[in-house]
Amino acid sequence: MARQGSRSRPPTMADVARLAQVSPQTVSRVLNDYAFIRPDTRDRVLQAIDVLDYRPNQAARTLATSRSRTIGVVATDYLSYGPAAALWGVERAAGEAGYGVSIVSLRESNHRAFTEAMQRLVGQSVEGIVMIAPQDQSTHEVFDAFDNVPVVTLSSFETGEHKPIMLDSAEGSRIATRHLVELGHTVIAHLSGPPRFTVSEERVRGWREVLAETGLAAPEPVVGDWTAESGYLVGRELAADRHVTAVYAANDRMAQGLLLALHEAGRRVPQDVSVVGFDDVPEAAYMIPPLTTVRQDFAALGRRCIEAVLALIGNEPRLEPDPLVPTLVVRESSGPAPR
């Protein structure tokens, strides 16, 4: 491609996309150095940028004002409903506030991965960072090394200036467990998420507290990894325990696998075993039977995250709203305890 001559207006990202025969989103990903862009696509975009002498407006504004008007987001497992919905809520709220979003996706959640993600976003001059990734206490040590950048976490863990903006997972678990207790169940198992992550621990805590309040024994949680496969594999063990008449699963994907395991074992839902999930994924209403679950308001969560990080950016008083309380959606997978 030959460099084009003078033009009446500066070139836009849409002009680059048109010349490179890609979408504007692909141009944005090339500019943000996304790793999964095909080499030939990247080359076409870079050539178009050179031909048009394109200079991203965002970079120009950053140079002129020392502000990027960009929020960094660290996300993991964004193909799962919960993280994906949270990411959507944050992106939408940021756009409404006039901010762009730069996303770094993690293959795993550990100290090194968080450090590299923070380094990358700080290198892009983001004004603040939202963490949408499972965290344990060790990963929060990373934040202290980047204390010049405001950080808001979607977590129940708080340290220093890193305020969690959270959906109340513990209260959601209480709601789910109380529902099963009120139906007359006395042996209520919990299919939990992975250990050492705050969202898993909070959901275990809420379940245990309700059982303690009602004088019921709390068996050891059976542990999954958020996937339907883990729910199925663990579900085969639960299906073999005839004392268990109800299972509260920490997310809907594991509940889906559990439903299959119970079906294969000849245990009817809800006549023999009631099942309650967490998230209210779009497919929950179409499982067999339709799944009773706990619904989270991810759009409201996104708004709160952006409001909180913008307050920190503006050196305003830190927002400390009450956690968002999920709601129970009762469908056909839960029913009275068998006699």
mmCIF file of C-alpha atoms in Angstrom:
data_model
loop_
_atom_site.group_PDB
_atom_site.id
_atom_site.type_symbol
_atom_site.label_atom_id
_atom_site.label_comp_id
_atom_site.label_asym_id
_atom_site.label_seq_id
_atom_site.Cartn_x
_atom_site.Cartn_y
_atom_site.Cartn_z
ATOM 1 C CA MET A 1 0.000 0.000 0.000
ATOM 2 C CA ALA A 2 1.252 3.465 -0.858
ATOM 3 C CA ARG A 3 0.911 6.289 1.670
ATOM 4 C CA GLN A 4 -2.094 8.432 0.822
ATOM 5 C CA GLY A 5 -1.763 12.150 0.361
ATOM 6 C CA SER A 6 -3.410 14.970 2.237
ATOM 7 C CA ARG A 7 -7.065 14.715 3.117
ATOM 8 C CA SER A 8 -9.724 17.082 4.396
ATOM 9 C CA ARG A 9 -10.038 15.405 7.788
ATOM 10 C CA PRO A 10 -7.843 13.216 9.979
ATOM 11 C CA PRO A 11 -8.272 9.489 9.317
ATOM 12 C CA THR A 12 -10.427 7.525 11.758
ATOM 13 C CA MET A 13 -10.361 3.978 13.027
ATOM 14 C CA ALA A 14 -13.245 3.253 10.654
ATOM 15 C CA ASP A 15 -11.057 4.389 7.726
ATOM 16 C CA VAL A 16 -8.302 2.007 8.833
ATOM 17 C CA ALA A 17 -10.803 -0.834 9.184
ATOM 18 C CA ARG A 18 -12.234 -0.152 5.719
ATOM 19 C CA LEU A 19 -8.815 -0.111 4.056
ATOM 20 C CA ALA A 20 -7.633 -3.239 5.907
ATOM 21 C CA GLN A 21 -10.975 -4.979 5.297
ATOM 22 C CA VAL A 22 -11.500 -5.761 8.968
ATOM 23 C CA SER A 23 -13.851 -4.540 11.692
ATOM 24 C CA PRO A 24 -13.061 -1.469 13.837
ATOM 25 C CA GLN A 25 -12.916 -3.836 16.812
ATOM 26 C CA THR A 26 -10.067 -5.731 15.130
ATOM 27 C CA VAL A 27 -8.197 -2.460 14.562
ATOM 28 C CA SER A 28 -8.622 -1.663 18.262
ATOM 29 C CA ARG A 29 -7.286 -5.083 19.223
ATOM 30 C CA VAL A 30 -4.230 -4.655 17.024
ATOM 31 C CA LEU A 31 -3.560 -1.238 18.588
ATOM 32 C CA ASN A 32 -3.853 -2.834 22.049
ATOM 33 C CA ASP A 33 -1.519 -5.695 21.063
ATOM 34 C CA TYR A 34 -3.958 -8.551 21.582
ATOM 35 C CA ALA A 35 -2.040 -11.827 21.297
ATOM 36 C CA PHE A 36 -4.669 -13.824 19.399
ATOM 37 C CA ILE A 37 -4.804 -11.648 16.238
ATOM 38 C CA ARG A 38 -3.724 -13.596 13.123
ATOM 39 C CA PRO A 39 -0.349 -12.389 11.759
ATOM 40 C CA ASP A 40 -1.702 -11.607 8.281
ATOM 41 C CA THR A 41 -4.587 -9.624 9.777
ATOM 42 C CA ARG A 42 -2.208 -7.709 12.033
ATOM 43 C CA ASP A 43 0.023 -6.889 9.046
ATOM 44 C CA ARG A 44 -2.911 -5.575 6.996
ATOM 45 C CA VAL A 45 -4.035 -3.331 9.836
ATOM 46 C CA LEU A 46 -0.532 -1.991 10.461
ATOM 47 C CA GLN A 47 -0.085 -1.297 6.748
ATOM 48 C CA ALA A 48 -3.389 0.569 6.643
ATOM 49 C CA ILE A 49 -2.354 2.625 9.658
ATOM 50 C CA ASP A 50 0.886 3.535 7.864
ATOM 51 C CA VAL A 51 -0.823 4.356 4.570
ATOM 52 C CA LEU A 52 -3.382 6.606 6.219
ATOM 53 C CA ASP A 53 -0.887 8.042 8.711
ATOM 54 C CA TYR A 54 -3.447 7.234 11.369
ATOM 55 C CA ARG A 55 -2.851 8.488 14.888
ATOM 56 C CA PRO A 56 -5.293 7.143 17.463
ATOM 57 C CA ASN A 57 -7.286 9.960 19.005
ATOM 58 C CA GLN A 58 -6.904 8.334 22.380
ATOM 59 C CA ALA A 59 -3.144 8.593 22.211
ATOM 60 C CA ALA A 60 -3.359 12.215 21.131
ATOM 61 C CA ARG A 61 -5.609 13.052 24.030
ATOM 62 C CA THR A 62 -3.269 11.285 26.412
ATOM 63 C CA LEU A 63 -0.293 13.324 25.195
ATOM 64 C CA ALA A 64 -2.244 16.574 25.361
ATOM 65 C CA THR A 65 -3.963 16.098 28.703
ATOM 66 C CA SER A 66 -1.927 13.409 30.494
ATOM 67 C CA ARG A 67 -5.223 11.496 30.758
ATOM 68 C CA SER A 68 -6.023 8.395 28.775
ATOM 69 C CA ARG A 69 -9.727 8.218 29.704
ATOM 70 C CA THR A 70 -9.228 4.461 29.756
ATOM 71 C CA ILE A 71 -10.121 1.975 32.473
ATOM 72 C CA GLY A 72 -8.113 -1.249 32.636
ATOM 73 C CA VAL A 73 -9.905 -4.525 33.296
ATOM 74 C CA VAL A 74 -8.264 -7.770 34.392
ATOM 75 C CA ALA A 75 -10.525 -10.714 33.604
ATOM 76 C CA THR A 76 -10.335 -14.477 33.567
ATOM 77 C CA ASP A 77 -12.653 -17.189 32.298
ATOM 78 C CA TYR A 78 -14.704 -14.542 30.489
ATOM 79 C CA LEU A 79 -16.425 -17.281 28.485
ATOM 80 C CA SER A 80 -18.288 -18.238 31.667
ATOM 81 C CA TYR A 81 -21.543 -16.434 32.307
ATOM 82 C CA GLY A 82 -20.651 -14.662 35.561
ATOM 83 C CA PRO A 83 -17.334 -13.100 34.488
ATOM 84 C CA ALA A 84 -18.668 -12.370 30.983
ATOM 85 C CA ALA A 85 -21.756 -10.641 32.347
ATOM 86 C CA ALA A 86 -19.660 -8.633 34.815
ATOM 87 C CA LEU A 87 -17.308 -7.597 32.002
ATOM 88 C CA TRP A 88 -20.273 -6.530 29.876
ATOM 89 C CA GLY A 89 -21.641 -4.452 32.754
ATOM 90 C CA VAL A 90 -18.300 -2.714 33.304
ATOM 91 C CA GLU A 91 -17.777 -1.995 29.587
ATOM 92 C CA ARG A 92 -21.262 -0.568 29.220
ATOM 93 C CA ALA A 93 -20.974 1.651 32.298
ATOM 94 C CA ALA A 94 -17.520 2.872 31.274
ATOM 95 C CA GLY A 95 -18.782 3.826 27.820
ATOM 96 C CA GLU A 96 -21.681 5.752 29.322
ATOM 97 C CA ALA A 97 -19.150 7.660 31.441
ATOM 98 C CA GLY A 98 -17.046 8.509 28.382
ATOM 99 C CA TYR A 99 -14.257 6.028 29.096
ATOM 100 C CA GLY A 100 -12.764 3.287 26.990
ATOM 101 C CA VAL A 101 -11.817 -0.112 28.360
ATOM 102 C CA SER A 102 -8.565 -2.024 27.918
ATOM 103 C CA ILE A 103 -8.871 -5.701 28.826
ATOM 104 C CA VAL A 104 -6.144 -8.125 29.877
ATOM 105 C CA SER A 105 -7.319 -11.735 30.068
ATOM 106 C CA LEU A 106 -5.611 -14.228 32.368
ATOM 107 C CA ARG A 107 -5.181 -17.918 31.692
ATOM 108 C CA GLU A 108 -4.669 -18.513 35.401
ATOM 109 C CA SER A 109 -5.032 -16.511 38.593
ATOM 110 C CA ASN A 110 -1.737 -16.296 40.457
ATOM 111 C CA HIS A 111 0.780 -13.726 41.683
ATOM 112 C CA ARG A 112 2.826 -13.704 38.491
ATOM 113 C CA ALA A 113 -0.179 -13.434 36.165
ATOM 114 C CA PHE A 114 -1.641 -10.550 38.144
ATOM 115 C CA THR A 115 1.710 -8.756 38.203
ATOM 116 C CA GLU A 116 2.118 -9.030 34.435
ATOM 117 C CA ALA A 117 -1.452 -7.851 33.878
ATOM 118 C CA MET A 118 -0.963 -4.821 36.102
ATOM 119 C CA GLN A 119 2.328 -3.978 34.394
ATOM 120 C CA ARG A 120 0.692 -4.102 30.984
ATOM 121 C CA LEU A 121 -2.211 -1.874 31.964
ATOM 122 C CA VAL A 122 -0.032 0.639 33.792
ATOM 123 C CA GLY A 123 2.140 0.745 30.656
ATOM 124 C CA GLN A 124 -0.976 1.788 28.732
ATOM 125 C CA SER A 125 -1.526 4.711 31.135
ATOM 126 C CA VAL A 126 -4.932 3.508 32.302
ATOM 127 C CA GLU A 127 -6.474 5.768 34.919
ATOM 128 C CA GLY A 128 -7.870 2.959 37.061
ATOM 129 C CA ILE A 129 -8.260 -0.817 37.099
ATOM 130 C CA VAL A 130 -11.219 -3.128 37.722
ATOM 131 C CA MET A 131 -10.393 -6.708 38.694
ATOM 132 C CA ILE A 132 -12.835 -9.328 37.366
ATOM 133 C CA ALA A 133 -10.873 -12.420 38.317
ATOM 134 C CA PRO A 134 -10.827 -14.917 41.197
ATOM 135 C CA GLN A 135 -8.439 -13.648 43.844
ATOM 136 C CA ASP A 136 -6.899 -14.904 47.019
ATOM 137 C CA GLN A 137 -4.997 -12.895 49.594
ATOM 138 C CA SER A 138 -1.609 -13.399 47.906
ATOM 139 C CA THR A 139 -2.744 -11.715 44.704
ATOM 140 C CA HIS A 140 -3.736 -8.593 46.640
ATOM 141 C CA GLU A 141 -0.080 -8.077 47.511
ATOM 142 C CA VAL A 142 0.382 -7.203 43.842
ATOM 143 C CA PHE A 143 -1.861 -4.150 44.219
ATOM 144 C CA ASP A 144 0.469 -2.582 46.771
ATOM 145 C CA ALA A 145 3.270 -2.515 44.197
ATOM 146 C CA PHE A 146 1.073 -0.362 41.933
ATOM 147 C CA ASP A 147 -0.363 1.949 44.581
ATOM 148 C CA ASN A 148 -0.387 4.910 42.184
ATOM 149 C CA VAL A 149 -3.275 3.354 40.220
ATOM 150 C CA PRO A 150 -6.768 3.108 41.766
ATOM 151 C CA VAL A 151 -7.992 -0.491 41.895
ATOM 152 C CA VAL A 152 -11.535 -1.751 42.428
ATOM 153 C CA THR A 153 -12.101 -5.470 42.891
ATOM 154 C CA LEU A 154 -15.127 -7.684 42.357
ATOM 155 C CA SER A 155 -14.398 -9.589 45.501
ATOM 156 C CA SER A 156 -15.347 -9.846 49.134
ATOM 157 C CA PHE A 157 -11.742 -9.253 50.156
ATOM 158 C CA GLU A 158 -10.648 -5.751 51.136
ATOM 159 C CA THR A 159 -7.232 -4.387 51.923
ATOM 160 C CA GLY A 160 -6.092 -0.774 52.124
ATOM 161 C CA GLU A 161 -7.553 1.362 49.357
ATOM 162 C CA HIS A 162 -8.714 -1.565 47.253
ATOM 163 C CA LYS A 163 -12.424 -1.496 47.936
ATOM 164 C CA PRO A 164 -14.461 -4.499 46.848
ATOM 165 C CA ILE A 165 -17.594 -3.771 44.846
ATOM 166 C CA MET A 166 -19.468 -6.962 45.264
ATOM 167 C CA LEU A 167 -22.581 -8.957 44.892
ATOM 168 C CA ASP A 168 -23.238 -10.470 48.307
ATOM 169 C CA SER A 169 -22.342 -14.097 47.630
ATOM 170 C CA ALA A 170 -22.769 -15.074 51.263
ATOM 171 C CA GLU A 171 -26.313 -13.658 51.371
ATOM 172 C CA GLY A 172 -27.105 -15.318 48.047
ATOM 173 C CA SER A 173 -26.061 -18.620 49.604
ATOM 174 C CA ARG A 174 -28.196 -17.946 52.650
ATOM 175 C CA ILE A 175 -31.206 -17.286 50.414
ATOM 176 C CA ALA A 176 -30.653 -20.531 48.478
ATOM 177 C CA THR A 177 -30.114 -22.607 51.621
ATOM 178 C CA ARG A 178 -33.100 -21.115 53.481
ATOM 179 C CA HIS A 179 -35.286 -21.995 50.506
ATOM 180 C CA LEU A 180 -34.280 -25.651 50.832
ATOM 181 C CA VAL A 181 -34.695 -25.629 54.619
ATOM 182 C CA GLU A 182 -38.188 -24.152 54.269
ATOM 183 C CA LEU A 183 -39.051 -27.005 51.899
ATOM 184 C CA GLY A 184 -38.299 -29.431 54.744
ATOM 185 C CA HIS A 185 -34.866 -30.703 53.696
ATOM 186 C CA THR A 186 -32.562 -31.686 56.547
ATOM 187 C CA VAL A 187 -29.531 -33.047 54.650
ATOM 188 C CA ILE A 188 -28.410 -30.286 52.286
ATOM 189 C CA ALA A 189 -25.109 -30.808 50.483
ATOM 190 C CA HIS A 190 -23.080 -28.004 48.945
ATOM 191 C CA LEU A 191 -21.244 -28.315 45.640
ATOM 192 C CA SER A 192 -18.653 -25.549 46.050
ATOM 193 C CA GLY A 193 -16.248 -23.747 43.760
ATOM 194 C CA PRO A 194 -12.456 -24.112 44.041
ATOM 195 C CA PRO A 195 -10.947 -23.515 47.495
ATOM 196 C CA ARG A 196 -8.965 -20.420 48.532
ATOM 197 C CA PHE A 197 -10.942 -18.068 46.302
ATOM 198 C CA THR A 198 -13.120 -15.539 48.065
ATOM 199 C CA VAL A 199 -16.282 -16.102 46.044
ATOM 200 C CA SER A 200 -16.130 -19.838 46.807
ATOM 201 C CA GLU A 201 -15.463 -19.234 50.481
ATOM 202 C CA GLU A 202 -18.280 -16.708 50.794
ATOM 203 C CA ARG A 203 -20.797 -19.102 49.271
ATOM 204 C CA VAL A 204 -19.662 -21.885 51.596
ATOM 205 C CA ARG A 205 -19.943 -19.499 54.549
ATOM 206 C CA GLY A 206 -23.539 -18.502 53.764
ATOM 207 C CA TRP A 207 -24.611 -22.136 53.406
ATOM 208 C CA ARG A 208 -22.962 -23.123 56.696
ATOM 209 C CA GLU A 209 -24.460 -20.198 58.605
ATOM 210 C CA VAL A 210 -28.044 -21.098 57.671
ATOM 211 C CA LEU A 211 -27.521 -24.751 58.578
ATOM 212 C CA ALA A 212 -26.070 -23.708 61.945
ATOM 213 C CA GLU A 213 -28.968 -21.311 62.586
ATOM 214 C CA THR A 214 -31.500 -24.074 61.957
ATOM 215 C CA GLY A 215 -29.662 -26.764 63.914
ATOM 216 C CA LEU A 216 -28.793 -28.853 60.864
ATOM 217 C CA ALA A 217 -25.464 -30.580 60.329
ATOM 218 C CA ALA A 218 -23.205 -29.202 57.623
ATOM 219 C CA PRO A 219 -21.389 -31.991 55.781
ATOM 220 C CA GLU A 220 -18.074 -31.191 54.163
ATOM 221 C CA PRO A 221 -18.636 -29.374 50.861
ATOM 222 C CA VAL A 222 -17.914 -31.368 47.741
ATOM 223 C CA VAL A 223 -15.581 -29.349 45.535
ATOM 224 C CA GLY A 224 -15.912 -28.579 41.837
ATOM 225 C CA ASP A 225 -14.130 -26.177 39.525
ATOM 226 C CA TRP A 226 -17.114 -24.186 38.178
ATOM 227 C CA THR A 227 -17.495 -26.451 35.116
ATOM 228 C CA ALA A 228 -20.432 -28.685 34.187
ATOM 229 C CA GLU A 229 -17.996 -31.587 33.946
ATOM 230 C CA SER A 230 -16.929 -31.196 37.566
ATOM 231 C CA GLY A 231 -20.585 -30.972 38.604
ATOM 232 C CA TYR A 232 -21.253 -34.233 36.797
ATOM 233 C CA LEU A 233 -18.262 -36.071 38.284
ATOM 234 C CA VAL A 234 -18.940 -34.912 41.840
ATOM 235 C CA GLY A 235 -22.648 -35.382 41.242
ATOM 236 C CA ARG A 236 -22.151 -39.114 40.768
ATOM 237 C CA GLU A 237 -20.848 -39.275 44.335
ATOM 238 C CA LEU A 238 -23.760 -37.218 45.655
ATOM 239 C CA ALA A 239 -26.278 -39.324 43.723
ATOM 240 C CA ALA A 240 -25.008 -42.431 45.509
ATOM 241 C CA ASP A 241 -25.692 -40.896 48.946
ATOM 242 C CA ARG A 242 -29.349 -41.647 49.642
ATOM 243 C CA HIS A 243 -29.346 -39.447 52.732
ATOM 244 C CA VAL A 244 -28.889 -36.305 50.627
ATOM 245 C CA THR A 245 -32.241 -34.845 49.563
ATOM 246 C CA ALA A 246 -31.029 -31.414 48.428
ATOM 247 C CA VAL A 247 -27.926 -29.911 46.841
ATOM 248 C CA TYR A 248 -27.022 -26.239 46.590
ATOM 249 C CA ALA A 249 -24.472 -25.739 43.790
ATOM 250 C CA ALA A 250 -22.249 -22.653 43.775
ATOM 251 C CA ASN A 251 -22.972 -21.967 40.103
ATOM 252 C CA ASP A 252 -25.398 -23.061 37.416
ATOM 253 C CA ARG A 253 -22.830 -24.829 35.234
ATOM 254 C CA MET A 254 -21.990 -27.262 38.028
ATOM 255 C CA ALA A 255 -25.703 -27.639 38.747
ATOM 256 C CA GLN A 256 -26.223 -28.623 35.106
ATOM 257 C CA GLY A 257 -23.667 -31.436 35.391
ATOM 258 C CA LEU A 258 -25.201 -32.501 38.690
ATOM 259 C CA LEU A 259 -28.656 -32.802 37.076
ATOM 260 C CA LEU A 260 -27.268 -35.229 34.501
ATOM 261 C CA ALA A 261 -25.546 -37.326 37.176
ATOM 262 C CA LEU A 262 -28.754 -37.562 39.202
ATOM 263 C CA HIS A 263 -30.724 -38.528 36.088
ATOM 264 C CA GLU A 264 -28.283 -41.312 35.224
ATOM 265 C CA ALA A 265 -28.483 -42.612 38.797
ATOM 266 C CA GLY A 266 -32.280 -42.795 38.599
ATOM 267 C CA ARG A 267 -32.796 -40.071 41.190
ATOM 268 C CA ARG A 268 -35.648 -37.774 40.237
ATOM 269 C CA VAL A 269 -35.429 -33.994 40.527
ATOM 270 C CA PRO A 270 -37.098 -32.625 42.579
ATOM 271 C CA GLN A 271 -39.069 -35.660 43.875
ATOM 272 C CA ASP A 272 -35.950 -37.388 45.266
ATOM 273 C CA VAL A 273 -33.357 -34.571 45.272
ATOM 274 C CA SER A 274 -33.866 -30.811 45.005
ATOM 275 C CA VAL A 275 -31.199 -28.753 43.246
ATOM 276 C CA VAL A 276 -30.521 -25.007 43.500
ATOM 277 C CA GLY A 277 -27.839 -23.173 41.503
ATOM 278 C CA PHE A 278 -26.305 -19.698 41.480
ATOM 279 C CA ASP A 279 -26.079 -17.098 38.646
ATOM 280 C CA ASP A 280 -29.309 -17.599 36.657
ATOM 281 C CA VAL A 281 -27.553 -18.192 33.350
ATOM 282 C CA PRO A 282 -29.826 -17.802 30.297
ATOM 283 C CA GLU A 283 -29.976 -21.598 29.905
ATOM 284 C CA ALA A 284 -31.194 -22.174 33.489
ATOM 285 C CA ALA A 285 -34.851 -21.867 32.520
ATOM 286 C CA TYR A 286 -34.386 -24.559 29.836
ATOM 287 C CA MET A 287 -32.576 -27.246 31.818
ATOM 288 C CA ILE A 288 -34.429 -30.465 32.655
ATOM 289 C CA PRO A 289 -36.065 -29.637 34.941
ATOM 290 C CA PRO A 290 -35.856 -25.808 34.831
ATOM 291 C CA LEU A 291 -33.342 -24.776 37.465
ATOM 292 C CA THR A 292 -34.130 -22.894 40.659
ATOM 293 C CA THR A 293 -31.235 -20.494 41.094
ATOM 294 C CA VAL A 294 -29.922 -17.230 42.544
ATOM 295 C CA ARG A 295 -29.931 -14.263 40.138
ATOM 296 C CA GLN A 296 -27.232 -11.586 40.160
ATOM 297 C CA ASP A 297 -27.629 -8.053 38.744
ATOM 298 C CA PHE A 298 -24.445 -7.682 36.712
ATOM 299 C CA ALA A 299 -25.526 -4.433 35.029
ATOM 300 C CA ALA A 300 -25.831 -2.775 38.437
ATOM 301 C CA LEU A 301 -22.499 -4.295 39.437
ATOM 302 C CA GLY A 302 -20.826 -2.746 36.390
ATOM 303 C CA ARG A 303 -22.239 0.675 37.189
ATOM 304 C CA ARG A 304 -21.011 0.467 40.758
ATOM 305 C CA CYS A 305 -17.530 -0.573 39.671
ATOM 306 C CA ILE A 306 -17.163 2.381 37.319
ATOM 307 C CA GLU A 307 -18.652 4.825 39.822
ATOM 308 C CA ALA A 308 -16.185 3.604 42.449
ATOM 309 C CA VAL A 309 -13.096 3.709 40.263
ATOM 310 C CA LEU A 310 -13.999 7.177 38.907
ATOM 311 C CA ALA A 311 -14.394 8.431 42.463
ATOM 312 C CA LEU A 312 -10.898 7.163 43.267
ATOM 313 C CA ILE A 313 -9.500 8.709 40.067
ATOM 314 C CA GLY A 314 -11.034 12.050 41.048
ATOM 315 C CA ASN A 315 -9.696 11.838 44.613
ATOM 316 C CA GLU A 316 -13.274 11.892 45.877
ATOM 317 C CA PRO A 317 -14.420 10.128 49.055
ATOM 318 C CA ARG A 318 -14.388 6.386 48.563
ATOM 319 C CA LEU A 319 -17.804 4.972 47.747
ATOM 320 C CA GLU A 320 -18.934 2.334 50.229
ATOM 321 C CA PRO A 321 -22.327 1.086 49.037
ATOM 322 C CA ASP A 322 -23.947 -1.936 50.587
ATOM 323 C CA PRO A 323 -23.315 -5.149 48.643
ATOM 324 C CA LEU A 324 -25.859 -5.979 45.960
ATOM 325 C CA VAL A 325 -28.160 -8.699 47.246
ATOM 326 C CA PRO A 326 -29.049 -11.437 44.731
ATOM 327 C CA THR A 327 -32.608 -12.728 44.384
ATOM 328 C CA LEU A 328 -34.023 -16.247 44.269
ATOM 329 C CA VAL A 329 -35.695 -17.470 41.080
ATOM 330 C CA VAL A 330 -37.839 -20.500 41.904
ATOM 331 C CA ARG A 331 -38.365 -23.002 39.098
ATOM 332 C CA GLU A 332 -39.039 -26.733 38.978
ATOM 333 C CA SER A 333 -35.768 -28.226 40.285
ATOM 334 C CA SER A 334 -36.645 -27.606 43.946
ATOM 335 C CA GLY A 335 -39.556 -29.070 45.853
ATOM 336 C CA PRO A 336 -40.646 -30.496 49.225
ATOM 337 C CA ALA A 337 -38.375 -32.996 50.905
ATOM 338 C CA PRO A 338 -39.345 -36.626 50.252
ATOM 339 C CA ARG A 339 -41.074 -38.381 53.107
#
